[in-house]
Each structure stands twice: as structure tokens, then as C-alpha cells.
């Protein structure tokens, strides 16, 4: 799905499809349907083979069992490898004083916890949280940004700055997960109960939970079959 030509600034958002949350996170960082699930599976396979078959002791320090689980959860190394295709670098917020003290100086973050991925990104000078559990992105003020990351870290999430030149153009391709949203259609951040994994779980209705469980079962079988080829 190409960016609509009659609107100079729109937000690209993908809604969750079971265990494809890492794919959604990467695409919302890049602001377009740049990756599909099979491409991240290929990267996971590459990293797996690199660990087992590369004689260079200096390659990747990876626990092979955590590259991708049978449930299709992609680890940080896979997400990092996808972003490095675009010369983007992933830096833990704990290791960088600038990102920790003033995250508003950055351009994008990825956040990982409890087998979930979300992205926070600056678009058109404004910050948004791209959480696929929600129908639209959520606008964040500079104060909200720090509170957002503090809440996630308190819940045990990892928060990582993404540095480098983000793409200006998105690919002319379609994605059944993605849609373009006008900035004015983004939700404003709620002052309470909006941040952290507990807020995410509370936002799901019983019907949404049932749908996600059905999708999870189907995708588990597909990922397990693909891993047999490794």
C-alpha cells in the first residue's frame, strides 16, 4: 500500500496479527510495509546458520534457542538485523545517557517485553506510539514519552533507541496488516492506564483475545513447519 499521493504527511500503522508483532514494529519504525513475516524468518534462519556454521568467533553472541520460538516470536537480534538492512542501529536506552535523559532528542524507539513489540516514533515533528493492539497510533507529548518508557521499563520491557537515517519513501506494495492514518485521527495519550503491558492487556476485548488465540494456533503450525527446513 503506497503512501497516498494527495497527503504529504500520514502515519503508517499495522494492527496485530498474532505473533507478527516484531514485523509490525519494524514496519512502523520504517513507516511503510517494508518487511513481511517470511523475510524476518529468513533473517532468523541466517542468524541460526551463522551461529552454527561460521568459524569466526567474533560474529554473533546469540542463544540459538531464542532466535525465534516455535510460536513465531522473533528476538531482538532478528529485529536488529532487519533494521541494519537500512543502516539503522539499535542502542539500549540504559547504555546511552542522551536517550535515557531526553528521549525526545531521538527519532525512533523499539520496545520489547512479554513477547510483544511496540514502536515509538517521531513523524512530522510529533511523537506517536505505534501499538498494534490499538486501531490507530497514539500521540505522545514529550512528557508522555518519558512516562511511557518509564512504565514499560518498570514492567520489565527493554527500550532501544533506533539511530540512523530513516527512509523518506515507502515501497509501492500492499500489506493486509497496514493502513495510512491522518495525524489528526491519532488518539491523544490517556493520562492514566495508557502505558505499560498491563494497559495493553486491558485494552483487548474477549472477542479480540479469542481471535488472537485462533491466529496464534494457525501461525504456530506454520512457523514450526518452516523451522523443520533449517
PDB file of C-alpha atoms in Angstrom:
ATOM      1  CA  UNK A   1       0.000   0.000   0.000  1.00  0.00           C
ATOM      2  CA  UNK A   2       1.719   3.180  -1.151  1.00  0.00           C
ATOM      3  CA  UNK A   3       1.532   6.426   0.775  1.00  0.00           C
ATOM      4  CA  UNK A   4      -1.450   8.365  -0.619  1.00  0.00           C
ATOM      5  CA  UNK A   5      -0.034  10.926  -3.056  1.00  0.00           C
ATOM      6  CA  UNK A   6      -2.502  13.663  -2.123  1.00  0.00           C
ATOM      7  CA  UNK A   7      -1.384  13.819   1.505  1.00  0.00           C
ATOM      8  CA  UNK A   8       2.186  14.926   2.285  1.00  0.00           C
ATOM      9  CA  UNK A   9       2.244  13.532   5.822  1.00  0.00           C
ATOM     10  CA  UNK A  10       0.409  10.471   7.060  1.00  0.00           C
ATOM     11  CA  UNK A  11       1.086   7.800   9.676  1.00  0.00           C
ATOM     12  CA  UNK A  12       1.607   4.165   8.718  1.00  0.00           C
ATOM     13  CA  UNK A  13       0.076   1.796  11.282  1.00  0.00           C
ATOM     14  CA  UNK A  14      -0.180  -2.002  11.406  1.00  0.00           C
ATOM     15  CA  UNK A  15      -2.618  -3.861  13.635  1.00  0.00           C
ATOM     16  CA  UNK A  16      -1.553  -7.043  15.397  1.00  0.00           C
ATOM     17  CA  UNK A  17      -1.811 -10.377  13.684  1.00  0.00           C
ATOM     18  CA  UNK A  18      -0.900 -12.846  16.440  1.00  0.00           C
ATOM     19  CA  UNK A  19       2.863 -13.438  16.525  1.00  0.00           C
ATOM     20  CA  UNK A  20       3.785 -10.941  13.803  1.00  0.00           C
ATOM     21  CA  UNK A  21       4.317  -8.117  16.294  1.00  0.00           C
ATOM     22  CA  UNK A  22       8.040  -7.843  15.522  1.00  0.00           C
ATOM     23  CA  UNK A  23       7.191  -7.390  11.829  1.00  0.00           C
ATOM     24  CA  UNK A  24       4.686  -4.666  12.704  1.00  0.00           C
ATOM     25  CA  UNK A  25       7.243  -2.939  14.925  1.00  0.00           C
ATOM     26  CA  UNK A  26       9.919  -2.892  12.202  1.00  0.00           C
ATOM     27  CA  UNK A  27       7.465  -1.596   9.605  1.00  0.00           C
ATOM     28  CA  UNK A  28       6.173   1.204  11.818  1.00  0.00           C
ATOM     29  CA  UNK A  29       9.758   2.292  12.532  1.00  0.00           C
ATOM     30  CA  UNK A  30      10.320   2.430   8.763  1.00  0.00           C
ATOM     31  CA  UNK A  31       6.806   3.853   8.176  1.00  0.00           C
ATOM     32  CA  UNK A  32       5.795   1.521   5.391  1.00  0.00           C
ATOM     33  CA  UNK A  33       5.274  -2.169   4.514  1.00  0.00           C
ATOM     34  CA  UNK A  34       8.994  -2.866   4.073  1.00  0.00           C
ATOM     35  CA  UNK A  35       9.073  -6.375   5.590  1.00  0.00           C
ATOM     36  CA  UNK A  36       6.857  -9.445   5.625  1.00  0.00           C
ATOM     37  CA  UNK A  37       6.956 -12.328   8.075  1.00  0.00           C
ATOM     38  CA  UNK A  38       8.834 -14.685   5.715  1.00  0.00           C
ATOM     39  CA  UNK A  39      11.640 -12.139   5.373  1.00  0.00           C
ATOM     40  CA  UNK A  40      12.172 -11.986   9.144  1.00  0.00           C
ATOM     41  CA  UNK A  41      12.055 -15.804   9.200  1.00  0.00           C
ATOM     42  CA  UNK A  42      14.817 -15.788   6.547  1.00  0.00           C
ATOM     43  CA  UNK A  43      16.879 -13.428   8.721  1.00  0.00           C
ATOM     44  CA  UNK A  44      16.318 -15.713  11.718  1.00  0.00           C
ATOM     45  CA  UNK A  45      17.490 -18.672   9.639  1.00  0.00           C
ATOM     46  CA  UNK A  46      20.580 -16.719   8.558  1.00  0.00           C
ATOM     47  CA  UNK A  47      21.470 -15.885  12.164  1.00  0.00           C
ATOM     48  CA  UNK A  48      20.854 -19.500  13.188  1.00  0.00           C
ATOM     49  CA  UNK A  49      23.205 -20.772  10.491  1.00  0.00           C
ATOM     50  CA  UNK A  50      25.748 -18.065  11.328  1.00  0.00           C
ATOM     51  CA  UNK A  51      25.931 -19.285  14.915  1.00  0.00           C
ATOM     52  CA  UNK A  52      26.294 -22.929  13.959  1.00  0.00           C
ATOM     53  CA  UNK A  53      28.434 -22.803  10.831  1.00  0.00           C
ATOM     54  CA  UNK A  54      30.544 -19.631  10.802  1.00  0.00           C
ATOM     55  CA  UNK A  55      34.085 -20.231  12.074  1.00  0.00           C
ATOM     56  CA  UNK A  56      34.550 -16.598  13.012  1.00  0.00           C
ATOM     57  CA  UNK A  57      34.352 -16.404  16.797  1.00  0.00           C
ATOM     58  CA  UNK A  58      33.539 -12.729  16.520  1.00  0.00           C
ATOM     59  CA  UNK A  59      30.160 -12.965  14.792  1.00  0.00           C
ATOM     60  CA  UNK A  60      27.038 -13.047  16.936  1.00  0.00           C
ATOM     61  CA  UNK A  61      26.685 -13.700  20.645  1.00  0.00           C
ATOM     62  CA  UNK A  62      23.262 -15.354  20.416  1.00  0.00           C
ATOM     63  CA  UNK A  63      21.425 -18.047  22.315  1.00  0.00           C
ATOM     64  CA  UNK A  64      20.218 -20.087  19.332  1.00  0.00           C
ATOM     65  CA  UNK A  65      17.038 -21.224  21.076  1.00  0.00           C
ATOM     66  CA  UNK A  66      15.942 -17.577  21.389  1.00  0.00           C
ATOM     67  CA  UNK A  67      16.380 -16.528  17.753  1.00  0.00           C
ATOM     68  CA  UNK A  68      12.787 -17.473  17.020  1.00  0.00           C
ATOM     69  CA  UNK A  69      10.475 -19.654  19.055  1.00  0.00           C
ATOM     70  CA  UNK A  70       8.029 -22.204  17.686  1.00  0.00           C
ATOM     71  CA  UNK A  71       5.368 -19.586  18.373  1.00  0.00           C
ATOM     72  CA  UNK A  72       6.998 -17.227  15.892  1.00  0.00           C
ATOM     73  CA  UNK A  73       8.331 -14.696  18.405  1.00  0.00           C
ATOM     74  CA  UNK A  74      11.330 -13.000  16.824  1.00  0.00           C
ATOM     75  CA  UNK A  75      14.119 -11.975  19.156  1.00  0.00           C
ATOM     76  CA  UNK A  76      15.923  -8.651  19.350  1.00  0.00           C
ATOM     77  CA  UNK A  77      18.769  -9.896  17.135  1.00  0.00           C
ATOM     78  CA  UNK A  78      16.350 -10.550  14.268  1.00  0.00           C
ATOM     79  CA  UNK A  79      14.708  -7.147  14.628  1.00  0.00           C
ATOM     80  CA  UNK A  80      18.147  -5.513  14.829  1.00  0.00           C
ATOM     81  CA  UNK A  81      19.273  -7.348  11.672  1.00  0.00           C
ATOM     82  CA  UNK A  82      16.149  -6.150   9.810  1.00  0.00           C
ATOM     83  CA  UNK A  83      16.804  -2.529  10.777  1.00  0.00           C
ATOM     84  CA  UNK A  84      20.505  -2.827   9.914  1.00  0.00           C
ATOM     85  CA  UNK A  85      19.445  -3.564   6.327  1.00  0.00           C
ATOM     86  CA  UNK A  86      18.557   0.161   6.327  1.00  0.00           C
ATOM     87  CA  UNK A  87      21.748   1.173   8.173  1.00  0.00           C
ATOM     88  CA  UNK A  88      19.800   1.795  11.360  1.00  0.00           C
ATOM     89  CA  UNK A  89      21.424   0.987  14.689  1.00  0.00           C
ATOM     90  CA  UNK A  90      19.669  -0.276  17.819  1.00  0.00           C
ATOM     91  CA  UNK A  91      21.012   1.076  21.122  1.00  0.00           C
ATOM     92  CA  UNK A  92      19.713   0.054  24.590  1.00  0.00           C
ATOM     93  CA  UNK A  93      18.424   3.144  26.376  1.00  0.00           C
ATOM     94  CA  UNK A  94      20.220   2.001  29.524  1.00  0.00           C
ATOM     95  CA  UNK A  95      23.563   2.276  27.712  1.00  0.00           C
ATOM     96  CA  UNK A  96      23.062   5.792  26.385  1.00  0.00           C
ATOM     97  CA  UNK A  97      22.705   8.800  28.677  1.00  0.00           C
ATOM     98  CA  UNK A  98      21.285  11.054  25.962  1.00  0.00           C
ATOM     99  CA  UNK A  99      18.469   8.661  25.099  1.00  0.00           C
ATOM    100  CA  UNK A 100      17.679   7.967  28.752  1.00  0.00           C
ATOM    101  CA  UNK A 101      17.715  11.580  29.963  1.00  0.00           C
ATOM    102  CA  UNK A 102      15.990  13.190  26.966  1.00  0.00           C
ATOM    103  CA  UNK A 103      14.362  10.609  24.658  1.00  0.00           C
ATOM    104  CA  UNK A 104      12.729  13.432  22.709  1.00  0.00           C
ATOM    105  CA  UNK A 105      16.086  14.098  21.047  1.00  0.00           C
ATOM    106  CA  UNK A 106      15.867  10.745  19.239  1.00  0.00           C
ATOM    107  CA  UNK A 107      13.765   9.858  16.193  1.00  0.00           C
ATOM    108  CA  UNK A 108      12.518   6.349  16.983  1.00  0.00           C
ATOM    109  CA  UNK A 109      12.454   3.642  19.635  1.00  0.00           C
ATOM    110  CA  UNK A 110      11.549  -0.036  19.689  1.00  0.00           C
ATOM    111  CA  UNK A 111      10.263  -1.629  22.893  1.00  0.00           C
ATOM    112  CA  UNK A 112      10.118  -5.337  23.692  1.00  0.00           C
ATOM    113  CA  UNK A 113       8.547  -7.241  26.552  1.00  0.00           C
ATOM    114  CA  UNK A 114       6.380 -10.274  27.275  1.00  0.00           C
ATOM    115  CA  UNK A 115       6.572 -11.431  23.647  1.00  0.00           C
ATOM    116  CA  UNK A 116       5.251  -8.100  22.436  1.00  0.00           C
ATOM    117  CA  UNK A 117       6.813  -5.315  20.373  1.00  0.00           C
ATOM    118  CA  UNK A 118       5.797  -1.664  20.046  1.00  0.00           C
ATOM    119  CA  UNK A 119       7.379   1.325  18.334  1.00  0.00           C
ATOM    120  CA  UNK A 120       7.555   4.983  19.338  1.00  0.00           C
ATOM    121  CA  UNK A 121       8.476   7.313  16.510  1.00  0.00           C
ATOM    122  CA  UNK A 122       8.672  10.970  15.595  1.00  0.00           C
ATOM    123  CA  UNK A 123       6.655  11.774  12.454  1.00  0.00           C
ATOM    124  CA  UNK A 124       6.298  15.332  11.210  1.00  0.00           C
ATOM    125  CA  UNK A 125       7.792  16.697  14.428  1.00  0.00           C
ATOM    126  CA  UNK A 126       5.268  14.869  16.661  1.00  0.00           C
ATOM    127  CA  UNK A 127       5.746  11.681  18.681  1.00  0.00           C
ATOM    128  CA  UNK A 128       3.440   8.676  18.351  1.00  0.00           C
ATOM    129  CA  UNK A 129       3.201   5.239  19.902  1.00  0.00           C
ATOM    130  CA  UNK A 130       2.516   2.519  17.321  1.00  0.00           C
ATOM    131  CA  UNK A 131       0.973  -0.358  19.253  1.00  0.00           C
ATOM    132  CA  UNK A 132      -0.719  -2.919  17.019  1.00  0.00           C
ATOM    133  CA  UNK A 133      -3.195  -3.742  19.779  1.00  0.00           C
ATOM    134  CA  UNK A 134      -4.789  -0.365  19.052  1.00  0.00           C
ATOM    135  CA  UNK A 135      -6.687   0.663  15.934  1.00  0.00           C
ATOM    136  CA  UNK A 136      -4.710   3.878  15.443  1.00  0.00           C
ATOM    137  CA  UNK A 137      -1.432   5.346  16.698  1.00  0.00           C
ATOM    138  CA  UNK A 138      -1.411   7.309  19.948  1.00  0.00           C
ATOM    139  CA  UNK A 139       0.036  10.828  20.068  1.00  0.00           C
ATOM    140  CA  UNK A 140       2.607  11.382  22.812  1.00  0.00           C
ATOM    141  CA  UNK A 141       3.819  14.662  24.233  1.00  0.00           C
ATOM    142  CA  UNK A 142       7.458  14.993  25.255  1.00  0.00           C
ATOM    143  CA  UNK A 143       6.384  14.442  28.876  1.00  0.00           C
ATOM    144  CA  UNK A 144       4.296  11.413  27.863  1.00  0.00           C
ATOM    145  CA  UNK A 145       7.317   9.951  26.057  1.00  0.00           C
ATOM    146  CA  UNK A 146       9.434   9.736  29.207  1.00  0.00           C
ATOM    147  CA  UNK A 147       6.488   8.406  31.233  1.00  0.00           C
ATOM    148  CA  UNK A 148       5.754   5.849  28.533  1.00  0.00           C
ATOM    149  CA  UNK A 149       9.278   4.423  28.606  1.00  0.00           C
ATOM    150  CA  UNK A 150       9.466   4.538  32.413  1.00  0.00           C
ATOM    151  CA  UNK A 151       6.246   2.500  32.659  1.00  0.00           C
ATOM    152  CA  UNK A 152       7.478  -0.073  30.151  1.00  0.00           C
ATOM    153  CA  UNK A 153      10.829  -0.425  31.918  1.00  0.00           C
ATOM    154  CA  UNK A 154       9.041  -0.808  35.264  1.00  0.00           C
ATOM    155  CA  UNK A 155       7.132  -3.695  33.672  1.00  0.00           C
ATOM    156  CA  UNK A 156      10.416  -5.323  32.632  1.00  0.00           C
ATOM    157  CA  UNK A 157      10.441  -4.218  28.994  1.00  0.00           C
ATOM    158  CA  UNK A 158      13.586  -3.391  27.051  1.00  0.00           C
ATOM    159  CA  UNK A 159      13.635   0.037  25.402  1.00  0.00           C
ATOM    160  CA  UNK A 160      16.021   0.708  22.498  1.00  0.00           C
ATOM    161  CA  UNK A 161      16.789   3.868  20.533  1.00  0.00           C
ATOM    162  CA  UNK A 162      16.948   3.476  16.742  1.00  0.00           C
ATOM    163  CA  UNK A 163      19.557   5.742  15.154  1.00  0.00           C
ATOM    164  CA  UNK A 164      20.343   6.445  11.532  1.00  0.00           C
ATOM    165  CA  UNK A 165      18.643   7.982   8.520  1.00  0.00           C
ATOM    166  CA  UNK A 166      15.077   6.723   8.415  1.00  0.00           C
ATOM    167  CA  UNK A 167      13.596   6.082   4.934  1.00  0.00           C
ATOM    168  CA  UNK A 168      11.842   9.005   3.270  1.00  0.00           C
ATOM    169  CA  UNK A 169       9.868   6.864   0.828  1.00  0.00           C
ATOM    170  CA  UNK A 170       7.821   3.750   1.402  1.00  0.00           C
ATOM    171  CA  UNK A 171       7.608   0.808  -1.030  1.00  0.00           C
ATOM    172  CA  UNK A 172       4.773   0.534  -3.534  1.00  0.00           C
ATOM    173  CA  UNK A 173       3.414  -2.711  -2.161  1.00  0.00           C
ATOM    174  CA  UNK A 174       0.410  -3.913  -0.237  1.00  0.00           C
ATOM    175  CA  UNK A 175       0.071  -5.212   3.294  1.00  0.00           C
ATOM    176  CA  UNK A 176      -3.062  -6.723   4.758  1.00  0.00           C
ATOM    177  CA  UNK A 177      -1.911  -5.513   8.175  1.00  0.00           C
ATOM    178  CA  UNK A 178      -1.243  -1.847   7.408  1.00  0.00           C
ATOM    179  CA  UNK A 179      -3.192   1.331   6.847  1.00  0.00           C
ATOM    180  CA  UNK A 180      -2.499   5.060   6.498  1.00  0.00           C
ATOM    181  CA  UNK A 181      -3.879   7.338   9.196  1.00  0.00           C
ATOM    182  CA  UNK A 182      -4.154  11.103   9.258  1.00  0.00           C
ATOM    183  CA  UNK A 183      -2.269  12.688  12.176  1.00  0.00           C
ATOM    184  CA  UNK A 184      -5.499  14.255  13.449  1.00  0.00           C
ATOM    185  CA  UNK A 185      -7.040  10.773  13.669  1.00  0.00           C
ATOM    186  CA  UNK A 186      -4.385   9.577  16.127  1.00  0.00           C
ATOM    187  CA  UNK A 187      -5.560   9.254  19.696  1.00  0.00           C
ATOM    188  CA  UNK A 188      -4.224  11.506  22.399  1.00  0.00           C
ATOM    189  CA  UNK A 189      -2.441   9.697  25.222  1.00  0.00           C
ATOM    190  CA  UNK A 190      -4.635   8.999  28.233  1.00  0.00           C
ATOM    191  CA  UNK A 191      -3.342  10.355  31.495  1.00  0.00           C
ATOM    192  CA  UNK A 192      -3.687   7.048  33.335  1.00  0.00           C
ATOM    193  CA  UNK A 193      -3.887   3.376  32.461  1.00  0.00           C
ATOM    194  CA  UNK A 194      -2.472   4.017  28.995  1.00  0.00           C
ATOM    195  CA  UNK A 195       1.103   2.865  29.380  1.00  0.00           C
ATOM    196  CA  UNK A 196       2.779  -0.460  30.036  1.00  0.00           C
ATOM    197  CA  UNK A 197       1.914  -4.063  29.297  1.00  0.00           C
ATOM    198  CA  UNK A 198      -0.962  -4.157  31.788  1.00  0.00           C
ATOM    199  CA  UNK A 199      -2.666  -1.355  29.875  1.00  0.00           C
ATOM    200  CA  UNK A 200      -2.202  -3.313  26.643  1.00  0.00           C
ATOM    201  CA  UNK A 201      -3.854  -6.430  28.057  1.00  0.00           C
ATOM    202  CA  UNK A 202      -6.748  -4.400  29.415  1.00  0.00           C
ATOM    203  CA  UNK A 203      -7.409  -2.881  26.001  1.00  0.00           C
ATOM    204  CA  UNK A 204      -8.318  -6.252  24.461  1.00  0.00           C
ATOM    205  CA  UNK A 205     -11.928  -7.403  24.452  1.00  0.00           C
ATOM    206  CA  UNK A 206     -12.819 -11.065  24.977  1.00  0.00           C
ATOM    207  CA  UNK A 207     -13.616 -11.442  21.275  1.00  0.00           C
ATOM    208  CA  UNK A 208     -10.233  -9.945  20.326  1.00  0.00           C
ATOM    209  CA  UNK A 209      -8.471 -12.323  22.699  1.00  0.00           C
ATOM    210  CA  UNK A 210     -10.289 -15.304  21.169  1.00  0.00           C
ATOM    211  CA  UNK A 211      -9.349 -14.143  17.668  1.00  0.00           C
ATOM    212  CA  UNK A 212      -5.683 -13.734  18.622  1.00  0.00           C
ATOM    213  CA  UNK A 213      -5.616 -17.216  20.148  1.00  0.00           C
ATOM    214  CA  UNK A 214      -7.031 -18.730  16.943  1.00  0.00           C
ATOM    215  CA  UNK A 215      -4.477 -16.871  14.833  1.00  0.00           C
ATOM    216  CA  UNK A 216      -1.710 -17.918  17.195  1.00  0.00           C
ATOM    217  CA  UNK A 217      -2.547 -21.596  16.783  1.00  0.00           C
ATOM    218  CA  UNK A 218      -2.505 -21.316  12.974  1.00  0.00           C
ATOM    219  CA  UNK A 219       0.748 -19.378  12.888  1.00  0.00           C
ATOM    220  CA  UNK A 220       2.437 -21.723  15.386  1.00  0.00           C
ATOM    221  CA  UNK A 221       1.887 -24.601  12.977  1.00  0.00           C
ATOM    222  CA  UNK A 222       3.216 -22.590  10.010  1.00  0.00           C
ATOM    223  CA  UNK A 223       6.354 -21.450  11.850  1.00  0.00           C
ATOM    224  CA  UNK A 224       7.027 -24.963  13.165  1.00  0.00           C
ATOM    225  CA  UNK A 225       6.828 -26.319   9.611  1.00  0.00           C
ATOM    226  CA  UNK A 226       9.225 -23.660   8.306  1.00  0.00           C
ATOM    227  CA  UNK A 227      11.746 -24.386  11.045  1.00  0.00           C
ATOM    228  CA  UNK A 228      11.887 -28.042  10.007  1.00  0.00           C
ATOM    229  CA  UNK A 229      13.742 -26.903   6.897  1.00  0.00           C
ATOM    230  CA  UNK A 230      16.594 -25.434   8.953  1.00  0.00           C
TER     231      UNK A 230
END
